[in-house]
Structures are given as structure tokens and as C-alpha cells.
Amino acid sequence: MGSGSGTEQKWVYSFGGGAAEGDAGLRNLLGGKGANLAEMAGLGLPVPPGFTITTEVCTAYYENGRKLPDDLNHQVIAALENVGQVVGAKFGDIENPLLVSVRSGARASMPGMMDTILNLGLNDETVAGLARRAGDERFAYDSYRRFIQMYSDVVLGVDHGVFEDILDGHKNFAGAMSDTELGADDWKEICDAYQEAVESELGSPFPQDITAQLWGAIGAVFGSWETARAKTYRRLHDIPDWWGTAVNVQAMVFGNLGETSATGVAFTRNPSTGAKEIYGEFLVNAQGEDVVAGIRTPQPLTEAARAEAGETAPSLEALMPDTFAELVAVFDRLEERYRDMQDIEFTIQDGKLWMLQTRSGKRTTNAALKIAVDMAAEEVITRDEAVMRVDPAGLDQLLHPTLAPGAVKQVMATGLPASPGAAIGQIVFSSDDAEQLRNQGKSVVLVRIETSPEDIHGMNAAAGILTTRGGMTSHAAVVARGMGRPCVSGAGSLRIDYAAETMTTGGETFRKGDVITIDGATGEVLKGAVEMHQPELSGDFGTLMGWADAARRLGVRTNADTPRDAEQARQFGAEGIGLCRTEHMFFDEDRILAMREMICAEDEAGRRAALAQILPFQRQDFHDLFRIMAGLPVTIRLLDPPLHEFLPQGDEEIAAVAAALDISVNRLRERVSELHEFNPMLGFRGCRLAVSYPEIAEMQARAIFEAANLAAKETGAPVMPEIMVPLVAYRREFDVVANVIRQTAVAVEAESGTALTFEIGTMVELPRAALRAEEIAAGDEGAAFFSFGTNDLTQTCLGLSRDDAAPILNSYLAQQIFEVDPFVSLDRDGVGELVRIGFERGRTAKPGLKVGICGEHGGDPASVTFCHDVGLDYVSCSPYRVPVARLAAAQAAIAAKLGDGDTKD
Amino acid sequence: MGSGSGTEQKWVYSFGGGAAEGDAGLRNLLGGKGANLAEMAGLGLPVPPGFTITTEVCTAYYENGRKLPDDLNHQVIAALENVGQVVGAKFGDIENPLLVSVRSGARASMPGMMDTILNLGLNDETVAGLARRAGDERFAYDSYRRFIQMYSDVVLGVDHGVFEDILDGHKNFAGAMSDTELGADDWKEICDAYQEAVESELGSPFPQDITAQLWGAIGAVFGSWETARAKTYRRLHDIPDWWGTAVNVQAMVFGNLGETSATGVAFTRNPSTGAKEIYGEFLVNAQGEDVVAGIRTPQPLTEAARAEAGETAPSLEALMPDTFAELVAVFDRLEERYRDMQDIEFTIQDGKLWMLQTRSGKRTTNAALKIAVDMAAEEVITRDEAVMRVDPAGLDQLLHPTLAPGAVKQVMATGLPASPGAAIGQIVFSSDDAEQLRNQGKSVVLVRIETSPEDIHGMNAAAGILTTRGGMTSHAAVVARGMGRPCVSGAGSLRIDYAAETMTTGGETFRKGDVITIDGATGEVLKGAVEMHQPELSGDFGTLMGWADAARRLGVRTNADTPRDAEQARQFGAEGIGLCRTEHMFFDEDRILAMREMICAEDEAGRRAALAQILPFQRQDFHDLFRIMAGLPVTIRLLDPPLHEFLPQGDEEIAAVAAALDISVNRLRERVSELHEFNPMLGFRGCRLAVSYPEIAEMQARAIFEAANLAAKETGAPVMPEIMVPLVAYRREFDVVANVIRQTAVAVEAESGTALTFEIGTMVELPRAALRAEEIAAGDEGAAFFSFGTNDLTQTCLGLSRDDAAPILNSYLAQQIFEVDPFVSLDRDGVGELVRIGFERGRTAKPGLKVGICGEHGGDPASVTFCHDVGLDYVSCSPYRVPVARLAAAQAAIAAKLGDGDTKD
């Protein structure tokens, strides 16, 4: 780093006394807290004077082997003297000691960092001066003991239990029930006992040198940047190590100087509902920490809130009307300045208001929606800004029932939060039972070790799904998210005994029919029925989504296989179906037998006979979807999974199926074994099925075309199906299957006398397809559209099976090889480059090529942003993710318009 | 196409009479046969006059909807008149008819195309003129019946059986045993009968209009370009459709005009041995087709050959010494001109020699070697040209024992030719039996449904391997090729009963101990012991390989895991080990238990204890390899396969192993189930093992370093191991494992007091690694070398599991989606682009980056050429493929030097 000796680098920024060297724009340099303190000071708001040591010092500290810059010392001393002058006190002065707080402050709020040390500047001598000056010995020694405890804990690493034991012992001895019953002498004794305990713990006395205290505290803040907790938090929130933290040193003000003093926290609007009302609480004669400690019950700020809560203790509005009015004025000033709801800390010392912190307040998604819409109505922010204010990921919580806040919970196990929402139901261990009980009007939770495609009907029938194996992207998780069913996956501590129909954990056994609750938002599995909260899609939701739709360029479609999904998705604003997986349709009980007959057929004639049985079902499926989507585009993917997924596995099941198919058990077993694959993901599936058995594609194409004719007649709206050939790697594969489809179209046209309009495209889900995109899209007979299947593209690009990834993911996230699960958020560097290559090459061959994405990533906000940036036409995601994608798409468009105001880089 | 009306396009090129309009350089325009006829005519050799209709006519024909160009007609008529003038006859002249042959002639010889029509120009009238003119009625009508039959079959599509029936009937009636007993009247009657038969088959008479005959024949040649057989051949030999074929029309000469006439075929050198001696045969008084028809026994050309064969019939040398001398002079002239061994057809009419064809002759690999080396010694060709003359793929047949030519064979089944060479042995059905019998000095063939890594010891012990499942790249095939063991895979008609230790096919049962022979070159499985031919690596082989080594730029290393492989590879000229797969070492009986203990260990301490048992074995493995490679580079790949491959599967085996490991059966079963994967290829393997269990990489690194120290001390040559981290997708993965290796090096250096030199690199086998190559190679701590693992790269790029590919490959090759099995020859467009991207990006980060390829493709000539073209440093292949790769690398370098003289484009 090193500034030359001539112009020294500025490491320290002062604020207070009606002026400041920095402002809110210097967030990267001063951290969030420091920048906001400077901003408030600059606005002339009452901020205790202080200074900020910049984030550059933190960076220099680590680059220099944990050594602070040499020229920092005198800058800090000078700033400290300045603070003393403003408040009329002096650091270390025995008669009139200046006390300061030391706080960390990174760019983004960061739990896991050292937070706060208060009352620094006290020692055995200055405490006496403070007592004299304040005329309150009890206050002085109470402050001192707080400082000793806090400093010893945070800076010196002494376990805080040591101090609690001493305090409890003293109270016992003094016969006191609470701290307030203790007097000055008690606190003096406790201070002594604290110091003795520190010395006995550490082998050296508690530091009486206040300058050493100050540097100790500053060092502790910088040191806490690299604690495991802080690092983990940064990794989870994508915060780079080099950002560093700032340190804020600020003159103490005291809310505990008697009945005209107080301390409190407030939001400028209600962070839970978003209502425009002051929201917060305060305590008379207390320090900030007391408000959150929960020993005394804080009082509401406003009369309205007091009345509503039925509180008897007076509100601040009633108790100190002038100060309250001043506070309200400050709130207005801050909202006007920051153009957002603020989260504020304040202290009143002897009737004088001091602002200690302001920042944009965290809020529920509901509140975020209301605040954004209100502020746009107030013309404080634009509609685009309103759209940017709501976290798309949070929308999920709006759309599902959730556990009621504060509900009583008995957690029996915890798994992964695989699909959001909560569900209550009776336990069942098989999909058939799930269906049966649902048909009896009961709500069930389907409990399986893991699910397979044969469980689709059970998952559909269940209110929620619980598995003991599998990750966030296991079959259960993916299907559940797609269906909008709450799901907890991989709850490994549960032991399932299918034969006994029991589930055991911690020595307790649950039987089929017992009621449990699962919380897909937290992964918790709970005993009994826990109170639920039903979603309300408020008018603000609709308003904001409307603004989002106006702002976005990306289309948003849905992945939907059933009428139910399709209807749900349209309610959520889907603009078409981007992926209809036709195989899910084959697992229904009335079809799977025909499917199995097809698979076991000895020849094409046998296959055709079986397919003829399936045709009417498929036609009906498509007919329903076309009717529901009423002219919106519908992309239908031809049969994709390996055939063995449709065959039975266990001996009993094989026997039953063989009997139903009227073939020998041996023949069926042989077929199962023939179709067995080592790596089914890389096996006989996708268009490979249609290349070998063109009659399957022919039946599906016929079902699509006939359904399109029916739906068009019924609705009067023309249907333009997009038929998608899966797993293409070679242009010739595409041609072979496309020819079958085109020939079928000619046949259906001849039979019906109606001209068909349709497009044939491909799912780009193999690296080769992306690389050869130009060839695959070339010419009139080339692919008319691409849909990136980023699930499979991730599997092949990374060489990582989604179904087997769980143990690898854990280790890779822990070792920071993955910043985020690549099946949840698109790997931009690898998979993303293939998407980019495929997109660019496809468009080179065919400038009008329609390009979308239909992997699970289509509902992940970061991935949606990526899709916008690349230039895709649309994303497609599961129904419950449609609003998320709409909002994320809008934010991507607005961010791009603003030149990407991403503060992270 | 269309030339303007001013300058007409030249469609026809004449030759003969001591001059020609074309020459050998116009092969693309005139086809091979036409160009060579023109060349010979231009040289003044006795070529019957004629003309060639160019390949451009063929192209125009198909572009014009199978219509010949308008202006072709008069060019053909003019050329035909010219032929008549040279020979002094006239097409269609009743007194002196000109007869012609019509033959196809593409750029490359192409079976499946219409071949030849002889004697065209005959009808009921001209045949009489021919009889008068030749003074031989029998000859004339024999010629006519041959023409009718040939034309009807080839042009008119009449089944040739029709004619055979008539001829047999007539001979029966005439009481004749052979054609020679039939006289002129017989042939006349037969000609009439033939014409009647044609009329009754087709409903129209045989064409008497000789011009119609000519155009019919020309059209038939062009039409045959698009027959299924021709298309298949072109696909298999990578011949583009637009090449087209030429048509040659040539005056007939007759070898069947009596005892001074003859016809024959000859090679200018011995095509079997390569010896410089005239090789061929002839028949007196015969037409060309008689020589190959096998009705009469041809006589040798030379006295030497006659004597050697113990023939009594005279040689041409003895029978017609002058003509023979003329023929020998022609041979010399042609070899001088073409600078290659020629394959020739000639006819002697009334003592006069006529040359009908010359072309470079097909030869065995042994002959190719000898001819190339001899011709370079004769200074007819350069050493580089000699290198270009030998097909690398053919070398394989030199290096393995093969079935003796002409050996008596009883084929019991046919599978895929998975690994070349032949093997005789007793059948065994388990790897343990294989080892036991081998130890008793017996030769065995290991017969399995499919092999697994646990069969390595049995495959090593066996003389050959036979499986009933799996393709060319199944486990059995890949390992067998690597070991140099003959292998037939996927012989699906065999039914194996392990319990009974029998193998059944076609109702016949073979038992353990029965002797069979397998031919890995053809895929045949044969009863009993078939006569074998042992390989001799002649001096010519060594000489030519020396020239190849001088010419090539690419290094050639070997994939070798055992001392035996390493020694074999060095004998074959390997310049180091490019891939040592360390896992094969773990399957040995004395190690697998420790490996299993490691896998089942509860914690790191347990794993370390088990690894400590494996360490001495690994050290010894590496020590042996380092000693054998004596300073040549050795690339060692860290443990790669998923751990479940090491665990037992069946109940009995699990019980035995659990007992040996002293753990409960349940615990072992649990571990097996924990490690089960849906897609092991995309699972917990490669560097993912080392990231989770760094102690494995640590043990392997230690074994490598300690072995390097031992070998260096022993041989005095420094060892520089290249340690390869497999399956890297992320730079961070590489760093994590590389750090373990570097820390281990520091520890070993401290213990040994010896400084180590080594490099750490990675196997690029995932698309993401290729895309992120720049990041992975960046900086001093980045990868020092790349080795493309094109097996896995193909699997992931194409989304195709090698183990499951067999049924897909069959269908894809048949439908021309794959031109060639992408696991055999690198897919240049897809996988190749990833290789190119990885290479370029890696070199961008690190200009000196060492880059090779170690997939199976390293031994495939086309893939080697690709590696040369991309600019890689080396290829690595299985030992028996090393000479193939050396030669292919040399050819790639020479071709590049010549500006790629590939005639195919």
C-alpha cells in the first residue's frame, strides 16, 4: 500500500459537531455504519462525535501480516482529541474522562464479526472521575463493570460465564433479585471481583492503560474479520475477503443517566407489515444492550402501538413528547434522505436525543412489497426502484402456507429445506397409501427413504414429502418444488422401516397415521399439527409484479406437466409452458401397463399396439394443457428418461407386472436386466429412444397434433405447439427425429384436412450440443428453438451426477470449492460459458432463433440475471417460481439499464 | 453448372493411339481408372483406345434430377468415332463392328458400384459381322451371350439366375459337362433363349439399338453411385457424395481369340511379402472375368513361381517369351512412373499385349513395410514417402500372434473384434481359476458375461478374454487392449452359466477346460485349437519406425500400470509413461483387503492405519516403473475410481470380506449401500476422493517420492515424476490436492535430506476443465501439465456412458449419426473442440504448459493426426498401440509439411 512520506494516506475520517469528512457515498471505504454516521452528522442530525478507521486499514492489516499501518497511530490520536473537543472531555482525563464505543462496520452487515465495546476509556481512576462528573457513583461503576465484562469477553477471550457467576453470587449474597437492587458499592465490589477473575484466568491483570484498551479493541475488530464464523457468513453471502471492515470509534452517550435518559430502537415503518407507522421500543434509564437483553420489557414508542398492545407502561410519545417529536422529525429526514425505510438506534441522555445508527431496515417480503409500492405512490422512489427493493427469493415464502410465527414446535428431526412451505398430515410410507388416504379426504405426508418416478402419484396426492436420503436436488426435492409441495429431504436421523410402517428417531417411534408437520422453509420435522399461516397475495403483490412485468425483457414460462400445474402457473403469471415433460404422464396407473407392454414388446408391431393404447391418454393430456394455456406457447419435450425407469424392480412387483402383461417372469426379468445401465444419466434416453424406436415419437407427435386441432376448435385460439427433441448432440439425431415428426404432421393434416402450425426445436443439455449449436440450428429444417436444459448441462459439464452429489456438495461447499450449489444457481464460469456459446452459435446460424432455459435454474434469481445478460428470450421454471423469475428478470433489466449498480464488485 | 453456349464444357476425355487428353493428375475429374488409362496411353503403352466421361457429369446428373447434360451426347459420339478410327472399326457397323467395354471409375476404388459391361455394340446383326470378321462364329456368339447376360443383369435388373438356369438346361440337353464343350450353334440358341427370357421378364425385348445400349450402360454407372451398397461404402470410408464417379468407354480387346490370346492380372511386387518379383496369373484363351471366376485354374506368370508352386501348366514366361518380356518392361515403366507397386490387368489378343488397368496395389502390412523400405533404398521414393506408405492401423496385426492364413476354422460364435491377436486356451469362467490354471502352466481363455476391475488378475493371467456383453470400449475391451491381450467382446449368442461352469451356443455346450480359440482381429470364437502365426518384427519394421521417429514432432508415451506393460511399451518405443492408473494396483489380492479396510474405516485415523499398509506396495510399484523407464517421464494419476468398485457385491463375498476385515456384515453392507451411486461415472471419484480424504493423496504422493529417491539412487538417473490430479473441474480442487502433495514433498525432503523435483498437473477430462483451462494452469502453483482424458471427455461431452453405449452405437452407426465410434476415434467437432479450447487456454496462461492426451484415442491414427494438428506435445496409448501412434504421428507431421496432401478434400 504505502503512501509516500510526502502525502500520507488518510486512514481516519471524523464526524460529529454538525459536520463530517465522509458521507453515505463512501460506504466501501467507511463501511455501512461509518458512512451512515457521517451522513447523519453531515445532515446536522445529533450524532455523538467520533471517527471511522477505514476498510483500507483492514486490508493493509492482513496484507502486512496482521500489522496496522505505522501512520495510523497519530491519525487516531488526532481524531480522538477532536472528539474530546466537541464533547468537552478528554480521553483518560481523571476529572472529565471521554468514553467511547468501538464498533465494527463492514460494507454489508455481517454477523460473526466483533460487534461492540462500550464505555471504553474507563479504568480504576477515570471511573472515579466519571462518578464525580455525573454525580452518580452507581452509574459510573455499573458502566465500568459492563466495560470490564465486555472487553474481557470480546477482546481478551475470557468466557462471559465467569462474570455471570460472579454477579449471580453477589446478588445471592446481597439478597438482591435483580440488578436494579444493587447499589454503587455492590458494583464497586463486582468490578474488583471481575478484575481479579480476569487476572486469574489470563495470568495478567486487566489493562488499566486506556490507550492499550483502545488499540486492543481496534485490533479485535480487525481480527474478527477472519474468524471462522465471519468467513462462513461471507462465503454464504458471496462477500469477498478483500472488502475488509472499518472500525467506528464514537463518544459515548448514556441512556442510563436517570429518568430523563433512555435508549431505543425504531423502524421508520412497520418492518413486518410495511405500514407507514413508527415502530419500535425503548427503555428508560438503560443502555442499548438492555433493550435486546430481555431482562426488562421495553415500552412502545407511540401511543397507538401502546394502545394496540394493551400496554400500561407509557409510550415515549407520552413520556417525552418533545424528544419524541424531534425523533419523528429525524425519521422523516432520514427517509427523505435514504429513500427507504430506516432501522434506527437512538439514545436520550438527560432529555437530549442522540442518533447512534441508521440503516435500511430488514423487512418481511410482505413489508418489502408494501413499502416499495407505498414509496412509489408517495413518489419517493420510481417504480423501477420499487421493483429493485424486493428480494425475489423471498417471494417463495408468500406463495406457500407457512408455520405461524411463534407457533409451538417440537422438532423431531431436521433435514434440508428442499421445497418451501409447510404441511401437516398423517404419515404414510407408500405412494399408494398416500393416494388412497387423500381420496378419503385426508391430508398426508409421504415419508420415503427416497422417491422415484413411480412415486409421482403419491407425491401429487400428499400435502408434503419427507425423505431421509437425498439433497436439495434429489428427485424428491426437484419434483416437490415443481409441484409446489413442501418437502424436507435428507432427514438422515430418521430410520424408516417400510415393513413395519414405522419411522424412528431418538428412541421414539411414529406409525402410519400419526400426524406430523414439516417445514420446507427450515427443514424441520415436527411432532403433531403445528399452527399454520395461509398465504395472502395482497394487492401490493399484484401491483409490484405489474411494474416488474413492465420492466423486464425476459419472458417467463413454466415447467408444467399437469393441468393443475399449468393452472397454478397461469395464476402466477406464466406466459406459456417452457417444458412439459411427457414422461410424467406415463406413470399414471392407467397408462404404465401399456408403457410396460411397449417396452417388453418383441418388435415394432408390438410396440405400436401398446402405443396405440397410450395415444388417447396423451392426446387428452395435451388437449387439457393447450386449453388452459389458451394460445400461449407450449413446449412439449418428447419422452426422455431411460426405459428401465418404467419397469418394476422388486421380485414381487416383477411377478405382478409379468402376470398383468401376460408374459413370463423370466422374460420380464430379462428385459429389466437388458435395460440395466451403469450410468443411466448417460445412457439410452432422450432422443436416443426416438432414434431407435421412432414409433414412440410418432405417437407423441400425433397426440400433440390431434390435441392441437381439438383445442383450436374448442377455444378458437390457434395452438402452435413447440415440439422439443431432448438430449441432442448431433445434428443428424435431430434430423432423424424431426423427420418422424414432420411425416406425422403430414399424415394428421391429410386425415383432418386442417393445416398444422408447429415448431421443432431441441433441448441443449449436452456440451456437444452447445458447441455444435450452429450446425444444429442451421437452415429451415434445423432447430427452430433452443431450450437450455441446465440441469443436465451442469451434470455433464461438471461431470457430477445430481443424484449422487449430496456428499460431494457438502465437502465442496465447506472447502469453498463451490461458492454455491451449482444445481441451485447456475455455474456462470463453466456451464454459463456453454450457454453463451450455444446461444451465440445458434443465433449465428439463425438470427431469429428462439432461446430459453428450462432447467431448475430458471427459478433462481442469480441465474435469471445471467439469462438476461446473455440475451435469452425466456426462462421457464416450476409454477411456484414464476413470480420469482418475473421479479428477478425485471431486476436484471433495470440493473442493466442502470449500468449494473451491483455494489458487490 | 452450365457452360455458356459459347464455350462448351468438356465432359469427355479421349485416350489411346499413343496419346491422351488426360493424365494421372486428373484423378478427381477422370476417376482412378480413367486417369490411369490416360496416363498409360500418354506413356505410349499399349492401351485399347477409349474415352472417359468425367465425374462432373455424375454431379450434374444428380443436380439435374438424374438427367444427363444436353451437350454430352455429341461429345460421346465424337469420341466414339475417334475410337473407331484408331482401331479401324465402327460402332454398329454390320461388317466390322466396334465393341466397347463400359466401366465405372470413381476417385477411389469403390465396391458396390456398377463394375463392368463387356462386348457392348453387339446385336443380332453385328454379332454376325463379328463372326465373319474374326472368322470364329463360336467366339462371336459366346461374346454375345456374355453381353446379353451382363447387360440384362446390370442395366436391366434381370436376375442372373435366369441365365444360369438356361445355360444349365442347355448343357444338360446337349450332354455337355462344361462351357468349352458347347459350339457356335449352342451359343446361338442360348443367345435366343436369353433374349426371350429377358422379354418375358421385362415385357419388352432386349434392346437391339446399340446406341440405346450405350446410354443404358452409362446411365447404369451413374445410377449405381446412389445404391445403398455404394452409399454404405462411402460412409464407412469417409467418401463424400459429391465426388461422383466417371464412366470409361473403351474398345474391347479379346483374350479369347484362341491359343495366342490370353488374359491376366499381375502385381509388380509380391503383395503378400513385398518381395521384388513379378506376381500374378493368366489364362490362355479367356476373358478377364474367367481368371477370377475360378472355373479354370490360372497359370503363374513366371517360371520361378511355377517351379515354386510345382505347377505343370506352363508359365507365360515360357509360353509367350516375347510378350512376357514386353509385359516386364511395362511393369518397370509403370513402377518408375507411379513410384509404387502396381496392380495390373492385361489382355493378349493374337499375341499383342494390351494394358487394361493399373493402380497402386493393396498389400499386407508386412509387404507394405518391405516395399516402402526397398523403394526408399532403391531411391525411388524418399524416406518420408516410405513412412506415408504404411497404414498405421495395420501395424497392430504385426505385433500379435494371429491365426495362420488358411487355417481350418469352426466358428461357434462371433462377437466384436475388441483387442487384436488370437489366443488359444482352456475355458475358465472365473478370474481365480484363470490365475490358478496359468500357475499350472496352462493357457486359458477367460470367459465372462462382462468383466469388472476385480477381474484384472484373471485377465492378466489369461491368454485371451471373451465376454458376452459389452462393446469395443467395454471394460474388457479397454483393459485387454491395454494389456495387449486378444479379446472378443459382446459375443451375445453365447449363454454362460457360471454355476454349472458351462457356455452354450447353437445347442452345443462347452465346459470349463474345453479348448477354444478366439480371434480378436475378426471377433470370431472358434472350436478347438486353430493354427497360429507368430509375429516377426522384421528389420524393415525397425527401419521404417526409425524413419517415422525422425519425421514426427509428437512424443509417444504409453499408458502402463505394471512393470510388464512398461517393459513391453519400451520395447515398442514408448518415450515415457503418459498415464499410470494407480487404482489397478489396488486390486491385487494382497492389497485389496487393506484398501477395503481404508474404505470401511470410521475416521481418518482408521484410514491412515489402512493406508500405511498399502504404502510399501505402492512404493514398490512406482519404484519398478521408475527403474524400467530409467529417467523417461512418468505421469502418475492419483486414485480415480469410485470407492464402491473396491467393495464386494454378492452376499457370500460380503460375508467373507466382513470376516476378513473383522467388522459386522451389516456394517459392510451399510458401507456398500452408502457408496452406491446412480451414475458412478459422475460420482464420488477422481480428485473428489482426495478432497474428502486427503490422506489418500498424501500416501500416494509419499509412495511416489520415496520411490523416486530409491530409483534415482539405484539408476543414477534423476526421476522427475509428473503427478496427475484426476477429474478436476475447478481450480480450487486442484489447489486443495496440490497442496497436500507439496506438503508431503516437504515432509519427505526433510526425512530423506534429498531435494525432490516433480510436477503437478491435471487430467482434463471434464468440459468445465477445458473451458476453465486458463484458470487451472495460471501461475506457478497452477497445473504444470495437462493430459486430456478423452475417454471421459467423450462421455461427458456427448452425454454417453461408455459402458452403456453398445446398443446406441449400433443404431447410430447404422443410421449414420456416428461416422465412427467416438470412443475409438476422437469426435473432432465436439470433443475435439474442447481439446482445442483447453489447449489454447492452458497455453495462454502458461506458454510452456506440457500438453498430452492419454485417452484410448492416443492409439488411433486419425486421433493422433488431430493431436498433431492441434499442437499437443505427446500422445499416450496402450503398449501395443505405441508403434501405431509413432507411425501415425510421423504421417501427420509429413502431411502437414506437404501442406496436407489429403486427396479426400
Short mmCIF file of C-alpha atoms in Angstrom, two decimals, chain A residues 399-400 482-485 537 558 560 562-574 628-629 878-883:
data_model
loop_
_atom_site.label_atom_id
_atom_site.label_comp_id
_atom_site.label_asym_id
_atom_site.label_seq_id
_atom_site.Cartn_x
_atom_site.Cartn_y
_atom_site.Cartn_z
CA LEU A 399 -46.88 -18.25 -2.04
CA HIS A 400 -47.00 -21.21 0.32
CA GLY A 482 -42.04 -28.44 -9.40
CA MET A 483 -45.36 -29.46 -7.87
CA GLY A 484 -45.25 -26.75 -5.23
CA ARG A 485 -45.35 -29.36 -2.48
CA LEU A 537 -51.35 -12.40 -2.27
CA THR A 558 -43.37 -22.52 -16.56
CA ALA A 560 -45.65 -27.92 -16.11
CA THR A 562 -50.31 -31.46 -15.47
CA PRO A 563 -53.41 -29.29 -15.79
CA ARG A 564 -53.08 -28.47 -12.11
CA ASP A 565 -49.52 -27.19 -12.56
CA ALA A 566 -50.46 -25.30 -15.67
CA GLU A 567 -53.39 -23.59 -13.95
CA GLN A 568 -51.30 -22.71 -10.93
CA ALA A 569 -48.59 -21.28 -13.16
CA ARG A 570 -51.02 -19.13 -15.12
CA GLN A 571 -52.32 -17.71 -11.84
CA PHE A 572 -48.71 -16.85 -11.03
CA GLY A 573 -48.32 -15.11 -14.38
CA ALA A 574 -46.58 -17.69 -16.56
CA ILE A 628 -55.51 -23.99 -20.19
CA MET A 629 -52.70 -22.12 -21.90
CA SER A 878 -41.69 -24.51 -11.80
CA PRO A 879 -45.05 -22.78 -11.17
CA TYR A 880 -44.22 -21.54 -7.70
CA ARG A 881 -41.05 -19.96 -9.02
CA VAL A 882 -42.78 -17.99 -11.77
CA PRO A 883 -43.25 -14.82 -9.69
#
